[in-house]
Amino acid sequence: MKRIRNFCIIAHIDHGKSTLADRLLEYTKTISEKDLQAQVLDDMDLERERGITIKSHAIQMNYNLDGEDYTLNLIDTPGHVDFSYEVSRSIAACEGALLIVDAAQGIQAQTISNLYMAIENDLEIIPVINKVDLDSAKPDEVEDQIVDLLGCKREEIIRASGKTGLGVEDILRAIVEHVPAPKGDPDAPLQALIFDSVFNPFRGIIAYYKIVNGTIRKGDFVKFVSTGKEYNADEIGVLKLDMSPRQELSAGNVGYIISGIKTSREVRVGDTITHVARPCENAIEGFEEVKPMVFAGVYPIETEDFENLRASLEKLQLNDASLTFTPESSMALGFGFRCGFLGLLHMEIVQERLGREFDMDVITTVPNVSYRVYDKKGSMMEVHNPSGLPDPTLIDHIEEPYIRSSIITLADYIGPIMTLCLGKRGELIKQEYISGNRIELTFDIPLGEIVIDFYDKLKSISKGYASFDYHIHDFRESKLVKLDILLNGESVDALSTLTHFDNSVTFGRRMCEKLKELIPRQQFDIAIQAAIGSKIIARETIKAVRKDVTAKCYGGDISRKRKLLEKQKKGKKRMKQIGSVEVPQKAFLAVLKLD
Ligand code: GDP
Ligand code: MG
C-alpha cells in the first residue's frame, strides 16, 4: 500500500487532459507508441469527436523512481458539468489530483468547481500548466492565477506540454513524492467505493471501485449496500490497458469486479461493496441517487418505429444508467417516450447516439425541467411534462429547480452577461476578480431558463470568452403557469410550456409570432393562439393561400407534373397533421428560437 498512488486529472475541456494522460501511459510503458491510437482514455467515437471524456475509466501504471517500484492508478473523470456527481465520486477515490491549466486559456469555470471538490476531499493538488509550446502561451500570467487560487509556491507549478512531452517526468515524480499513499486497513471489513461502471456485451456490467478498507478475493460473496443485492465475485482484477485478473485485492487498490450483473441500474456510482458474511458497519459517505433534471419527449418520425425506438433506448440505458424513459403519447406527435437526462449535453449525446448507432430519426420536443407540484393538502408530485400538470384549481404551489452557476469571463463582458442572466430570472450572488481583468460571477438561475437557449446566447455575447459551470442548488417556489398553444382552436400538447407568470404574455406573443413564421400558409386561414387556462393572451393569423403547384406546368408535361406532386408528398412527410393544420417539425422547437 505504501507504493500505491491514486490520482485523477482536473482540467477544463480541451485543456489537454487526454493528451497528457496518454503521455503518462507512454512514458511508463503502459502502452507502446504503436498501441497509442490517438487517445486511449476516450474510446467512444463520439467522445473523440467532441473531445469530451464522457465516461470515466481507470488505468494502472507501473513506475520506478530511485530504485523503488510504484503502482500509479489514474482515475479518469468525465469533463462535463452534467456528470459532476460522477466526477465527485472519482475524486473521492483518489488521494491526489493533477490540476491542468491551458497556458493560453488560463483558469476556467470547470477547473475551479472540480478543484473545490478535490480540496473538499483533501486531495493533494499538483498544479500543471499545459501547452506551454503554444505561441499564444502566457505561462507567467497563468502561474499568477494558479498561485492566487491555490496559495501554492511558484516552484511547485510544473510546466508541461502534452504535445512535446515536456514535463512528463516531473509530473510522475511529483505524483510519487507529493500524493500520499492510500490509508485503510486490509484486515477490516470490506468497504469498496464504486466510482464507475461499464457495460460489456459478453460479461455484463463491470464495476470499477477503490478499496477503502478490507480485502476482496475472487469468489467472495459480496453485497452492494444501496441496492441490497448480493453477488458472487466471479472475477476481480486491476485495469491495465485490458482487464488483468487477480486472486485478491486489498485496501488502497483500484480494481474491477465482474459478477453477472445484467443492468446498469444495479450498479450505482457512489455505492459501497462489502462482504455478505462480514459486512462493514457503515457505507462510504457521499452516496447520492442521481436524478434526471431535464426532460423531453422523444418521438419516432415514423409511427411504426415506436418499438424500435424503445429497443434502442433500452440498449443505450445498458451503459447509461442516468438515462430514463417512460412511454407517453401526444395528440400532436403520437406515441413516444418522455426521456430524462442529467442535463442538456447528456440530452444531445443521447439524441446523437440514437441517430448514429441505431439509425433512429426522432423528433425531440422542447426540454423542460422536473417540477415539484404541491396540492392543497400538501402532498407533492413531480411533474416532468407541462401537459401532465394537474388542473390549476388543485394546485397550491409549484417549485422549480435552481442552479448555482459560476461564469468566468473578462471584465468587458460583465454588462451583457448581467443583462442575460437577470433576464433569465437570475440572481447575482457574488462577483469576484480572479486575476488581472478576469472575473468570476456567481448566479442563482432557474434551471428551466438555462435549458432554453442560454448557452448559445452566453457564447455569442461574450464572443466565446465565458466559461460556464453549474450544479443544482435547491428548489424554489415560483409563479409558474402553463402556456398552451392552439391551432385553429385546437390545443397542441407538444407545444405547451411552463413559464413564469410575469413573462407569460410577452412569451406567448413571441411564440405566436415565431409559429407564424414557421408554419407554411395553407389553403385556409390558420389562427394561432396562446392561452393560459381559458384566457387567450395572444393571437396571430396565417392567411390562406391557394397552393396549386401544378398550375405552373401549362397542363402539358405530365411527367413534370407528377414529379412536382411527388416532391410535395415528400415535403408532407416531415409535417405533422394537427387537426386540419400541417405543422413542420421545426415548429415544435420554436420556443428555442425566440429572439
Ligand atoms: P481534454 O479535453 O482536456 O481531454 O483535451 P485533449 O487532450 O483532447 O486536447 C485538446 C486539444 O488540445 C487537442 O487538439 C490536442 O491535440 C491539443 N493539445 C493537448 N495538449 C497540447 C499541448 O501540450 N500543446 C498543444 N499545442 N496542443 C495540445
Ligand atoms: Mg479528453
Coordinates of C-alpha atoms and ligand atoms in Angstrom, one line a residue:
M1 CA 0.0 0.0 0.0
K2 CA 2.9 2.4 0.7
R3 CA 3.8 2.2 -3.0
I4 CA 0.4 3.0 -4.4
R5 CA -0.7 6.4 -5.7
N6 CA -4.2 7.1 -6.7
F7 CA -4.8 10.3 -8.7
C8 CA -7.1 12.0 -11.1
I9 CA -6.8 14.8 -13.5
I10 CA -8.8 18.0 -13.2
A11 CA -9.0 20.1 -16.3
H12 CA -11.4 22.2 -18.3
I13 CA -12.5 20.7 -21.6
D14 CA -9.7 20.9 -24.2
H15 CA -7.0 21.9 -21.8
G16 CA -5.2 18.7 -22.7
K17 CA -6.2 16.1 -20.1
S18 CA -6.4 13.1 -22.5
T19 CA -3.3 14.1 -24.4
L20 CA -1.3 14.4 -21.2
A21 CA -2.7 11.1 -19.8
D22 CA -1.5 9.4 -23.0
R23 CA 1.9 10.8 -22.4
L24 CA 2.0 9.3 -18.9
L25 CA 0.9 5.9 -20.2
E26 CA 3.6 6.1 -22.9
Y27 CA 6.3 7.2 -20.6
T28 CA 5.6 4.4 -18.1
K29 CA 5.4 1.9 -21.0
T30 CA 1.8 1.0 -20.0
I31 CA 1.2 1.3 -23.7
S32 CA 3.6 1.3 -26.6
E33 CA 3.6 4.1 -29.1
K34 CA 2.1 1.8 -31.6
D35 CA -0.8 1.0 -29.4
L36 CA -1.4 4.6 -28.8
Q37 CA -4.0 5.0 -31.4
A38 CA -4.9 8.7 -30.8
Q39 CA -6.3 8.9 -27.3
V40 CA -6.7 5.7 -25.3
L41 CA -8.8 7.1 -22.5
D42 CA -11.6 8.2 -24.8
D43 CA -12.8 5.2 -26.5
M44 CA -16.2 6.2 -27.9
D45 CA -16.2 7.8 -31.3
L46 CA -18.5 10.5 -30.1
E47 CA -16.2 11.4 -27.3
R48 CA -13.2 11.6 -29.5
E49 CA -15.0 14.0 -31.8
R50 CA -16.3 16.2 -29.1
G51 CA -13.1 15.9 -27.1
I52 CA -15.0 15.2 -24.0
T53 CA -14.4 12.3 -21.8
I54 CA -17.9 11.1 -21.2
K55 CA -17.4 8.1 -19.0
S56 CA -14.7 7.7 -16.5
H57 CA -12.2 4.9 -16.6
A58 CA -9.2 3.9 -14.6
I59 CA -5.8 2.7 -15.7
Q60 CA -2.8 1.3 -13.8
M61 CA 0.8 2.3 -14.5
N62 CA 4.0 1.0 -13.0
Y63 CA 6.7 3.4 -12.4
N64 CA 10.2 3.1 -11.0
L65 CA 11.6 6.1 -9.1
D66 CA 15.0 6.0 -7.5
G67 CA 15.0 2.2 -7.5
E68 CA 11.5 1.7 -6.0
D69 CA 8.6 0.3 -7.9
Y70 CA 5.3 2.2 -7.6
T71 CA 1.8 1.5 -8.8
L72 CA 0.1 4.6 -10.1
N73 CA -3.7 4.4 -10.7
L74 CA -5.0 7.2 -12.9
I75 CA -8.8 7.6 -12.4
D76 CA -10.2 9.5 -15.3
T77 CA -13.1 11.9 -14.7
P78 CA -15.8 13.0 -17.1
G79 CA -15.2 16.5 -18.3
H80 CA -18.7 18.0 -18.4
V81 CA -20.9 19.6 -15.9
D82 CA -23.8 17.2 -16.5
F83 CA -21.7 14.4 -14.9
S84 CA -20.5 16.3 -11.9
Y85 CA -21.7 13.7 -9.4
E86 CA -19.6 11.0 -11.2
V87 CA -16.7 13.4 -11.0
S88 CA -17.2 13.8 -7.3
R89 CA -17.0 10.0 -6.8
S90 CA -13.9 9.6 -8.9
I91 CA -12.3 12.4 -6.8
A92 CA -13.4 10.6 -3.6
A93 CA -11.4 7.5 -4.8
C94 CA -8.1 9.4 -5.1
E95 CA -5.5 10.9 -2.8
G96 CA -4.2 13.4 -5.3
A97 CA -5.1 15.4 -8.4
L98 CA -3.2 16.9 -11.3
L99 CA -4.7 20.3 -11.9
I100 CA -4.1 21.0 -15.6
V101 CA -4.5 24.5 -16.9
D102 CA -4.1 25.5 -20.5
A103 CA -1.2 28.0 -20.8
A104 CA -3.2 30.1 -23.4
Q105 CA -6.7 29.9 -21.9
G106 CA -6.0 30.2 -18.2
I107 CA -8.3 29.0 -15.4
Q108 CA -11.9 28.3 -16.5
A109 CA -15.1 27.7 -14.6
Q110 CA -15.0 23.9 -14.8
T111 CA -11.4 23.9 -13.4
I112 CA -12.5 25.8 -10.4
S113 CA -15.6 23.8 -9.4
N114 CA -13.7 20.5 -9.8
L115 CA -10.8 21.9 -7.9
Y116 CA -13.0 22.9 -5.0
M117 CA -14.4 19.3 -5.0
A118 CA -10.8 17.9 -4.8
I119 CA -9.9 20.3 -2.0
E120 CA -13.0 19.3 0.0
N121 CA -11.9 15.7 -0.4
D122 CA -8.4 16.6 1.0
L123 CA -6.6 15.7 -2.2
E124 CA -3.0 16.8 -2.7
I125 CA -3.1 19.1 -5.7
I126 CA -0.3 19.1 -8.3
P127 CA -0.6 22.2 -10.5
V128 CA 0.5 21.8 -14.1
I129 CA 0.5 24.5 -16.8
N130 CA 0.0 22.6 -20.1
K131 CA 0.5 23.6 -23.8
V132 CA 3.5 25.8 -23.0
D133 CA 4.7 25.0 -26.5
L134 CA 1.9 27.2 -28.0
D135 CA 2.9 30.7 -29.4
S136 CA -0.1 32.1 -27.6
A137 CA 1.0 30.6 -24.2
K138 CA 1.1 33.0 -21.3
P139 CA 2.6 30.8 -18.6
D140 CA 3.6 33.6 -16.3
E141 CA 0.1 35.0 -16.2
V142 CA -1.4 31.6 -15.7
E143 CA 1.1 31.0 -13.0
D144 CA -0.2 34.1 -11.2
Q145 CA -3.8 32.8 -11.5
I146 CA -2.8 29.4 -10.0
V147 CA -0.8 31.0 -7.2
D148 CA -3.8 33.2 -6.4
L149 CA -6.2 30.2 -6.5
L150 CA -4.2 27.6 -4.6
G151 CA -1.8 29.7 -2.5
C152 CA 1.0 27.4 -3.6
K153 CA 4.6 28.3 -4.4
R154 CA 5.6 29.2 -7.9
E155 CA 8.3 26.4 -7.9
E156 CA 5.6 23.8 -7.3
I157 CA 3.9 24.5 -10.6
I158 CA 5.1 22.2 -13.4
R159 CA 5.3 23.5 -16.9
A160 CA 4.3 20.8 -19.4
S161 CA 3.3 20.0 -23.0
G162 CA 1.3 17.0 -23.9
K163 CA 2.5 17.7 -27.5
T164 CA 6.2 17.7 -27.0
G165 CA 6.3 15.6 -23.8
L166 CA 7.9 18.4 -21.8
G167 CA 7.4 18.0 -18.0
V168 CA 6.0 14.4 -18.1
E169 CA 8.8 13.1 -16.0
D170 CA 8.4 15.9 -13.5
I171 CA 4.7 15.1 -13.2
L172 CA 5.4 11.4 -12.5
R173 CA 8.0 12.3 -9.9
A174 CA 5.6 14.8 -8.2
I175 CA 2.9 12.2 -8.1
V176 CA 5.1 9.8 -6.3
E177 CA 6.6 12.4 -4.0
H178 CA 3.6 14.5 -3.1
V179 CA 0.5 12.4 -3.4
P180 CA 0.1 10.5 -0.1
A181 CA -0.2 6.7 -0.2
P182 CA -3.8 5.5 0.4
K183 CA -4.7 4.7 4.0
G184 CA -7.0 1.9 5.1
D185 CA -6.9 -1.4 6.9
P186 CA -6.7 -4.6 4.8
D187 CA -8.0 -6.7 7.7
A188 CA -11.1 -4.6 8.4
P189 CA -14.5 -5.5 6.9
L190 CA -14.6 -4.7 3.2
Q191 CA -15.6 -1.3 2.0
A192 CA -15.1 -0.6 -1.7
L193 CA -16.3 2.6 -3.3
I194 CA -17.8 2.2 -6.8
F195 CA -16.8 5.2 -9.0
D196 CA -17.9 3.9 -12.4
S197 CA -19.3 1.0 -14.3
V198 CA -19.3 -0.1 -17.9
F199 CA -21.4 -2.5 -19.9
N200 CA -19.7 -5.3 -21.7
P201 CA -21.8 -7.3 -24.1
F202 CA -20.1 -10.6 -23.1
R203 CA -19.5 -10.1 -19.4
G204 CA -22.4 -7.9 -18.3
I205 CA -21.8 -4.9 -16.2
I206 CA -18.3 -4.4 -14.9
A207 CA -18.0 -2.2 -11.8
Y208 CA -14.9 -0.1 -11.0
Y209 CA -14.0 0.5 -7.4
K210 CA -11.4 1.7 -5.0
I211 CA -11.0 -0.4 -1.9
V212 CA -11.1 1.9 1.1
N213 CA -10.8 -0.9 3.8
G214 CA -10.6 -4.7 3.8
T215 CA -9.7 -7.3 1.1
I216 CA -11.7 -8.7 -1.7
R217 CA -10.9 -12.2 -3.1
K218 CA -12.1 -14.0 -6.2
G219 CA -15.2 -16.0 -5.5
D220 CA -16.2 -13.9 -2.4
F221 CA -19.9 -13.4 -1.8
V222 CA -20.5 -9.6 -1.8
K223 CA -23.3 -7.2 -1.3
F224 CA -23.9 -3.7 -2.9
V225 CA -25.1 -1.7 0.1
S226 CA -27.6 0.8 -1.5
T227 CA -29.4 -1.8 -3.7
G228 CA -29.0 -4.6 -1.1
K229 CA -28.3 -7.0 -3.9
E230 CA -25.8 -9.9 -3.5
Y231 CA -23.4 -11.3 -6.0
N232 CA -20.6 -13.8 -6.4
A233 CA -17.3 -12.1 -7.3
D234 CA -16.7 -14.2 -10.4
E235 CA -13.7 -12.2 -11.4
I236 CA -11.7 -9.4 -9.8
G237 CA -8.6 -7.7 -11.1
V238 CA -6.9 -4.5 -12.0
L239 CA -7.2 -2.3 -15.0
K240 CA -4.2 -2.2 -17.3
L241 CA -4.8 -1.5 -20.9
D242 CA -7.1 -4.5 -20.6
M243 CA -8.6 -6.2 -17.6
S244 CA -5.9 -8.1 -15.7
P245 CA -7.5 -10.7 -13.3
R246 CA -6.2 -11.1 -9.7
Q247 CA -6.9 -13.5 -6.9
E248 CA -7.2 -10.8 -4.3
L249 CA -7.0 -7.0 -3.9
S250 CA -6.8 -5.1 -0.7
A251 CA -7.2 -1.7 0.8
G252 CA -5.8 1.2 -1.3
N253 CA -6.1 -0.6 -4.6
V254 CA -8.3 0.2 -7.6
G255 CA -9.9 -2.6 -9.4
Y256 CA -12.9 -4.1 -11.2
I257 CA -15.4 -6.8 -10.4
I258 CA -17.5 -9.0 -12.8
S259 CA -20.4 -10.7 -11.1
G260 CA -23.0 -11.4 -13.7
I261 CA -24.9 -8.1 -13.3
K262 CA -27.2 -7.6 -16.2
T263 CA -28.5 -4.0 -15.9
S264 CA -26.7 -0.7 -15.3
R265 CA -29.3 0.3 -12.7
E266 CA -27.9 -2.3 -10.2
V267 CA -24.6 -0.6 -10.1
R268 CA -24.8 2.9 -8.7
V269 CA -21.9 5.2 -8.7
G270 CA -21.0 6.1 -5.1
D271 CA -22.3 2.8 -3.7
T272 CA -20.3 0.6 -1.3
I273 CA -19.4 -3.0 -1.9
T274 CA -19.0 -5.1 1.2
H275 CA -19.0 -8.8 2.2
V276 CA -22.2 -10.6 2.9
A277 CA -20.7 -12.6 5.8
R278 CA -18.8 -9.8 7.4
P279 CA -20.3 -6.5 6.3
C280 CA -18.9 -3.1 7.1
E281 CA -20.7 -1.1 9.7
N282 CA -21.2 2.0 7.5
A283 CA -21.4 2.6 3.9
I284 CA -18.9 5.1 2.4
E285 CA -20.2 8.6 2.8
G286 CA -21.4 10.7 -0.1
F287 CA -23.7 8.3 -1.9
E288 CA -26.4 10.1 -3.8
E289 CA -29.0 8.9 -6.2
V290 CA -28.6 11.0 -9.3
K291 CA -31.9 12.0 -10.7
P292 CA -32.5 13.3 -14.2
M293 CA -33.4 17.0 -14.1
V294 CA -34.1 17.7 -17.7
F295 CA -36.9 16.0 -19.6
A296 CA -38.0 16.0 -23.2
G297 CA -40.4 14.0 -25.4
V298 CA -38.6 11.8 -27.9
Y299 CA -40.9 10.6 -30.8
P300 CA -40.2 8.5 -33.8
I301 CA -40.8 10.3 -37.1
E302 CA -42.4 7.2 -38.5
T303 CA -45.1 5.9 -36.2
E304 CA -44.2 2.3 -36.8
D305 CA -40.8 2.9 -35.4
F306 CA -42.1 3.1 -31.8
E307 CA -40.9 -0.4 -30.8
N308 CA -37.5 0.2 -32.5
L309 CA -37.1 3.3 -30.5
R310 CA -37.9 1.5 -27.3
A311 CA -35.3 -1.2 -28.1
S312 CA -32.7 1.5 -28.9
L313 CA -33.3 3.4 -25.7
E314 CA -33.1 0.1 -23.7
K315 CA -29.7 -0.6 -25.3
L316 CA -28.5 2.9 -24.5
Q317 CA -29.6 2.5 -20.9
L318 CA -27.4 -0.6 -20.5
N319 CA -24.3 1.6 -20.2
D320 CA -26.0 4.9 -19.2
A321 CA -27.9 4.4 -16.0
S322 CA -28.8 8.0 -15.8
L323 CA -31.0 8.0 -18.9
T324 CA -34.6 7.3 -18.0
F325 CA -37.6 6.9 -20.3
T326 CA -41.3 6.2 -20.0
P327 CA -43.8 5.8 -22.8
E328 CA -46.1 8.8 -23.4
S329 CA -48.4 9.8 -26.1
S330 CA -49.0 13.2 -27.5
M331 CA -52.1 14.2 -29.6
A332 CA -49.7 16.0 -31.9
L333 CA -46.9 13.6 -32.2
G334 CA -48.4 10.2 -31.5
F335 CA -46.6 7.6 -29.4
G336 CA -43.1 8.2 -28.0
F337 CA -41.2 8.4 -24.7
R338 CA -40.6 11.0 -22.1
C339 CA -36.8 10.8 -21.5
G340 CA -35.0 12.1 -18.5
F341 CA -31.4 13.4 -18.8
L342 CA -28.8 14.8 -16.4
G343 CA -28.6 17.9 -18.4
L344 CA -28.6 19.4 -21.9
L345 CA -25.3 17.9 -23.1
H346 CA -26.5 14.5 -21.9
M347 CA -29.7 15.0 -24.0
E348 CA -27.7 15.9 -27.0
I349 CA -25.5 12.9 -26.7
V350 CA -28.4 10.6 -26.4
Q351 CA -30.1 12.1 -29.4
E352 CA -26.9 11.9 -31.4
R353 CA -26.3 8.3 -30.4
L354 CA -29.8 7.3 -31.4
G355 CA -29.1 8.6 -34.9
R356 CA -25.6 7.3 -35.2
E357 CA -25.7 3.9 -33.5
F358 CA -29.3 3.0 -34.1
D359 CA -30.2 4.9 -37.2
M360 CA -33.3 6.3 -35.4
D361 CA -34.7 9.6 -36.7
V362 CA -36.5 11.3 -33.8
I363 CA -38.4 14.4 -33.0
T364 CA -37.4 15.9 -29.7
T365 CA -39.7 18.3 -28.0
V366 CA -38.6 21.4 -26.1
P367 CA -36.9 20.3 -23.0
N368 CA -38.3 21.1 -19.6
V369 CA -37.2 20.6 -16.0
S370 CA -38.5 18.5 -13.2
Y371 CA -41.2 20.5 -11.3
R372 CA -42.5 19.8 -7.8
V373 CA -46.2 20.4 -7.7
Y374 CA -47.9 20.7 -4.3
D375 CA -51.7 20.2 -4.0
K376 CA -53.8 22.0 -1.4
K377 CA -53.4 19.0 1.0
G378 CA -49.7 19.5 1.0
S379 CA -48.7 16.4 -0.9
M380 CA -46.1 16.7 -3.7
M381 CA -45.9 15.2 -7.1
E382 CA -43.0 15.5 -9.6
V383 CA -44.1 16.6 -13.0
H384 CA -41.9 16.0 -16.0
N385 CA -44.1 17.3 -18.7
P386 CA -46.1 20.6 -18.8
S387 CA -49.1 18.7 -20.3
G388 CA -49.0 16.5 -17.2
L389 CA -49.8 19.4 -14.9
P390 CA -52.9 18.8 -12.8
D391 CA -55.9 21.1 -13.0
P392 CA -54.8 24.6 -11.8
T393 CA -57.6 24.7 -9.2
L394 CA -56.0 21.7 -7.5
I395 CA -52.5 23.2 -7.3
D396 CA -51.4 25.0 -4.2
H397 CA -47.9 26.0 -5.5
I398 CA -45.1 24.8 -7.8
E399 CA -41.4 24.7 -7.1
E400 CA -38.7 24.6 -9.8
P401 CA -35.0 23.6 -9.6
Y402 CA -32.5 26.4 -9.3
I403 CA -28.8 26.1 -10.2
R404 CA -25.9 27.9 -8.6
S405 CA -23.7 28.8 -11.6
S406 CA -20.2 30.2 -12.0
I407 CA -19.3 32.2 -15.0
I408 CA -15.7 33.2 -15.6
T409 CA -15.2 35.9 -18.1
L410 CA -13.3 39.1 -19.0
A411 CA -14.4 42.4 -17.3
D412 CA -15.5 43.8 -20.7
Y413 CA -18.4 41.3 -20.9
I414 CA -19.9 41.8 -17.4
G415 CA -22.6 44.1 -18.7
P416 CA -24.2 41.9 -21.3
I417 CA -23.8 38.8 -19.2
M418 CA -25.5 40.5 -16.3
T419 CA -28.4 41.5 -18.6
L420 CA -28.7 38.0 -19.9
C421 CA -28.7 36.3 -16.5
L422 CA -31.0 38.8 -14.9
G423 CA -33.4 38.4 -17.9
K424 CA -33.3 34.7 -17.2
R425 CA -34.6 35.5 -13.7
G426 CA -31.1 35.0 -12.3
E427 CA -29.9 36.5 -9.0
L428 CA -26.4 37.7 -8.6
I429 CA -24.8 36.1 -5.6
K430 CA -21.1 37.1 -5.9
Q431 CA -18.8 38.9 -8.2
E432 CA -15.0 38.4 -7.7
Y433 CA -11.9 39.3 -9.6
I434 CA -9.7 36.2 -10.1
S435 CA -6.6 37.9 -11.5
G436 CA -5.9 40.7 -14.0
N437 CA -9.2 41.5 -15.7
R438 CA -10.7 38.1 -15.3
I439 CA -13.8 37.9 -13.2
E440 CA -16.0 35.2 -11.7
L441 CA -19.7 35.8 -11.5
T442 CA -21.9 33.6 -9.3
F443 CA -25.6 33.5 -10.2
D444 CA -28.6 31.5 -9.0
I445 CA -30.8 30.9 -12.0
P446 CA -33.8 28.7 -12.6
L447 CA -32.7 25.6 -14.5
G448 CA -35.7 25.9 -16.7
E449 CA -34.3 29.1 -18.1
I450 CA -31.0 27.5 -18.9
V451 CA -32.4 24.7 -20.9
I452 CA -33.9 27.1 -23.3
D453 CA -31.4 29.0 -25.4
F454 CA -28.9 30.0 -22.7
Y455 CA -25.5 28.6 -23.8
D456 CA -25.7 30.0 -27.3
K457 CA -26.6 33.4 -26.1
L458 CA -23.8 33.4 -23.5
K459 CA -21.3 32.3 -26.1
S460 CA -22.3 35.0 -28.6
I461 CA -22.5 37.9 -26.2
S462 CA -19.1 37.0 -24.7
K463 CA -17.5 36.2 -28.1
G464 CA -16.6 32.8 -26.6
Y465 CA -14.8 34.4 -23.6
A466 CA -17.1 33.0 -20.9
S467 CA -16.9 29.6 -19.3
F468 CA -20.0 28.3 -17.5
D469 CA -20.4 25.7 -14.8
Y470 CA -23.3 24.8 -12.5
H471 CA -24.8 22.4 -10.1
I472 CA -28.3 22.0 -8.9
H473 CA -28.7 24.2 -5.8
D474 CA -32.2 24.0 -4.5
F475 CA -35.9 24.0 -5.4
R476 CA -37.8 27.3 -5.1
E477 CA -41.4 28.3 -5.2
S478 CA -42.2 30.1 -8.5
K479 CA -45.3 31.6 -10.0
L480 CA -45.3 29.3 -13.0
V481 CA -48.2 29.0 -15.4
K482 CA -48.9 26.6 -18.2
L483 CA -49.0 28.3 -21.6
D484 CA -50.9 26.4 -24.3
I485 CA -50.8 27.0 -28.0
L486 CA -53.9 26.5 -30.0
L487 CA -54.0 26.0 -33.8
N488 CA -57.5 26.7 -35.2
G489 CA -58.9 26.3 -31.7
E490 CA -57.2 23.0 -31.0
S491 CA -54.6 22.8 -28.2
V492 CA -51.3 21.3 -29.3
D493 CA -49.9 19.4 -26.3
A494 CA -46.4 19.2 -27.6
L495 CA -46.2 23.0 -27.7
S496 CA -47.2 23.6 -24.1
T497 CA -44.6 25.1 -21.8
L498 CA -44.4 26.2 -18.2
T499 CA -43.4 29.8 -17.9
H500 CA -43.1 32.4 -15.3
F501 CA -46.3 34.4 -14.9
D502 CA -44.6 37.8 -15.2
N503 CA -43.1 36.9 -18.6
S504 CA -46.1 34.9 -19.9
V505 CA -47.8 37.5 -22.0
T506 CA -44.6 38.5 -23.8
F507 CA -43.6 34.9 -24.1
G508 CA -47.0 33.9 -25.6
R509 CA -46.8 36.7 -28.1
R510 CA -43.4 35.8 -29.3
M511 CA -44.4 32.1 -29.6
C512 CA -47.3 33.1 -31.8
E513 CA -45.1 35.3 -34.0
K514 CA -42.5 32.6 -34.3
L515 CA -45.0 29.9 -35.2
K516 CA -46.5 32.2 -37.8
E517 CA -43.1 32.2 -39.5
L518 CA -42.5 28.5 -39.2
I519 CA -45.9 27.1 -40.3
P520 CA -46.4 27.4 -44.0
R521 CA -49.5 29.0 -45.4
Q522 CA -52.2 26.5 -46.2
Q523 CA -55.5 26.6 -48.1
F524 CA -57.4 28.1 -45.3
D525 CA -56.7 30.7 -42.6
I526 CA -54.9 29.4 -39.5
A527 CA -55.4 31.0 -36.1
I528 CA -52.5 30.7 -33.8
Q529 CA -53.4 31.5 -30.2
A530 CA -51.6 31.4 -26.9
A531 CA -53.7 30.7 -23.8
I532 CA -53.3 30.4 -20.1
G533 CA -56.2 28.3 -18.9
S534 CA -59.2 29.5 -20.9
K535 CA -57.7 33.0 -21.3
I536 CA -56.3 33.9 -24.7
I537 CA -53.3 36.1 -24.3
A538 CA -52.0 36.4 -27.9
R539 CA -53.1 35.7 -31.4
E540 CA -51.7 35.6 -34.9
T541 CA -53.3 34.6 -38.2
I542 CA -51.7 32.9 -41.2
K543 CA -53.6 33.9 -44.3
A544 CA -54.8 31.3 -46.7
V545 CA -53.1 30.6 -49.9
R546 CA -54.4 28.7 -52.9
K547 CA -51.4 26.5 -53.4
D548 CA -51.7 24.9 -56.8
V549 CA -48.2 23.8 -57.7
T550 CA -49.2 22.1 -60.9
A551 CA -50.7 25.3 -62.4
K552 CA -47.2 26.4 -63.5
C553 CA -46.9 23.4 -65.8
Y554 CA -49.2 24.7 -68.6
G555 CA -51.1 21.5 -68.4
G556 CA -48.7 19.9 -70.9
D557 CA -45.8 17.9 -69.4
I558 CA -47.4 15.1 -67.4
S559 CA -44.1 13.6 -66.0
R560 CA -43.1 17.0 -64.7
K561 CA -46.4 17.4 -63.1
R562 CA -46.0 14.0 -61.4
K563 CA -42.6 14.9 -60.1
L564 CA -43.9 18.0 -58.5
L565 CA -46.6 16.1 -56.8
E566 CA -44.1 13.6 -55.5
K567 CA -42.0 16.4 -54.2
Q568 CA -44.9 17.9 -52.4
K569 CA -45.8 14.5 -50.9
K570 CA -42.2 14.1 -49.6
G571 CA -42.4 17.5 -48.0
K572 CA -45.5 16.4 -46.3
K573 CA -43.8 13.5 -44.6
R574 CA -41.8 15.9 -42.4
M575 CA -45.0 17.6 -41.3
K576 CA -47.3 16.6 -38.5
Q577 CA -51.0 16.9 -39.0
I578 CA -52.7 18.8 -36.1
G579 CA -56.4 18.7 -36.8
S580 CA -56.6 20.2 -40.2
V581 CA -53.3 22.0 -39.9
E582 CA -49.9 20.7 -41.1
V583 CA -47.1 21.6 -38.8
P584 CA -43.4 21.2 -39.7
Q585 CA -41.1 19.6 -37.2
K586 CA -39.1 22.7 -36.6
A587 CA -42.1 24.4 -35.2
F588 CA -42.0 22.0 -32.2
L589 CA -38.7 23.6 -31.2
A590 CA -40.0 27.2 -31.9
V591 CA -39.5 28.2 -28.3
L592 CA -35.8 27.5 -28.6
K593 CA -35.6 30.0 -31.4
L594 CA -37.3 33.1 -29.8
D595 CA -35.1 36.1 -30.1
Ligands
GDP1 P1 -9.1 17.3 -23.0 O1 -10.5 17.7 -23.4 O2 -8.7 18.0 -21.7 O3 -9.0 15.8 -22.8 O4 -8.1 17.7 -24.1 P2 -7.4 16.9 -25.2 O5 -6.3 16.1 -24.6 O6 -8.4 16.2 -26.0 O7 -6.7 18.1 -26.0 C1 -7.5 19.1 -26.6 C2 -6.7 19.7 -27.8 O8 -5.5 20.3 -27.5 C3 -6.3 18.6 -28.8 O9 -6.5 19.1 -30.1 C4 -4.9 18.3 -28.5 O10 -4.2 17.9 -29.7 C5 -4.4 19.7 -28.1 N1 -3.3 19.7 -27.1 C6 -3.3 18.9 -26.0 N2 -2.1 19.1 -25.3 C7 -1.4 20.0 -26.0 C8 -0.1 20.7 -25.9 O11 0.6 20.5 -24.9 N3 0.3 21.5 -26.8 C9 -0.5 21.8 -27.9 N4 0.0 22.7 -28.8 N5 -1.7 21.2 -28.1 C10 -2.1 20.4 -27.2
MG2 MG -10.4 14.3 -23.3

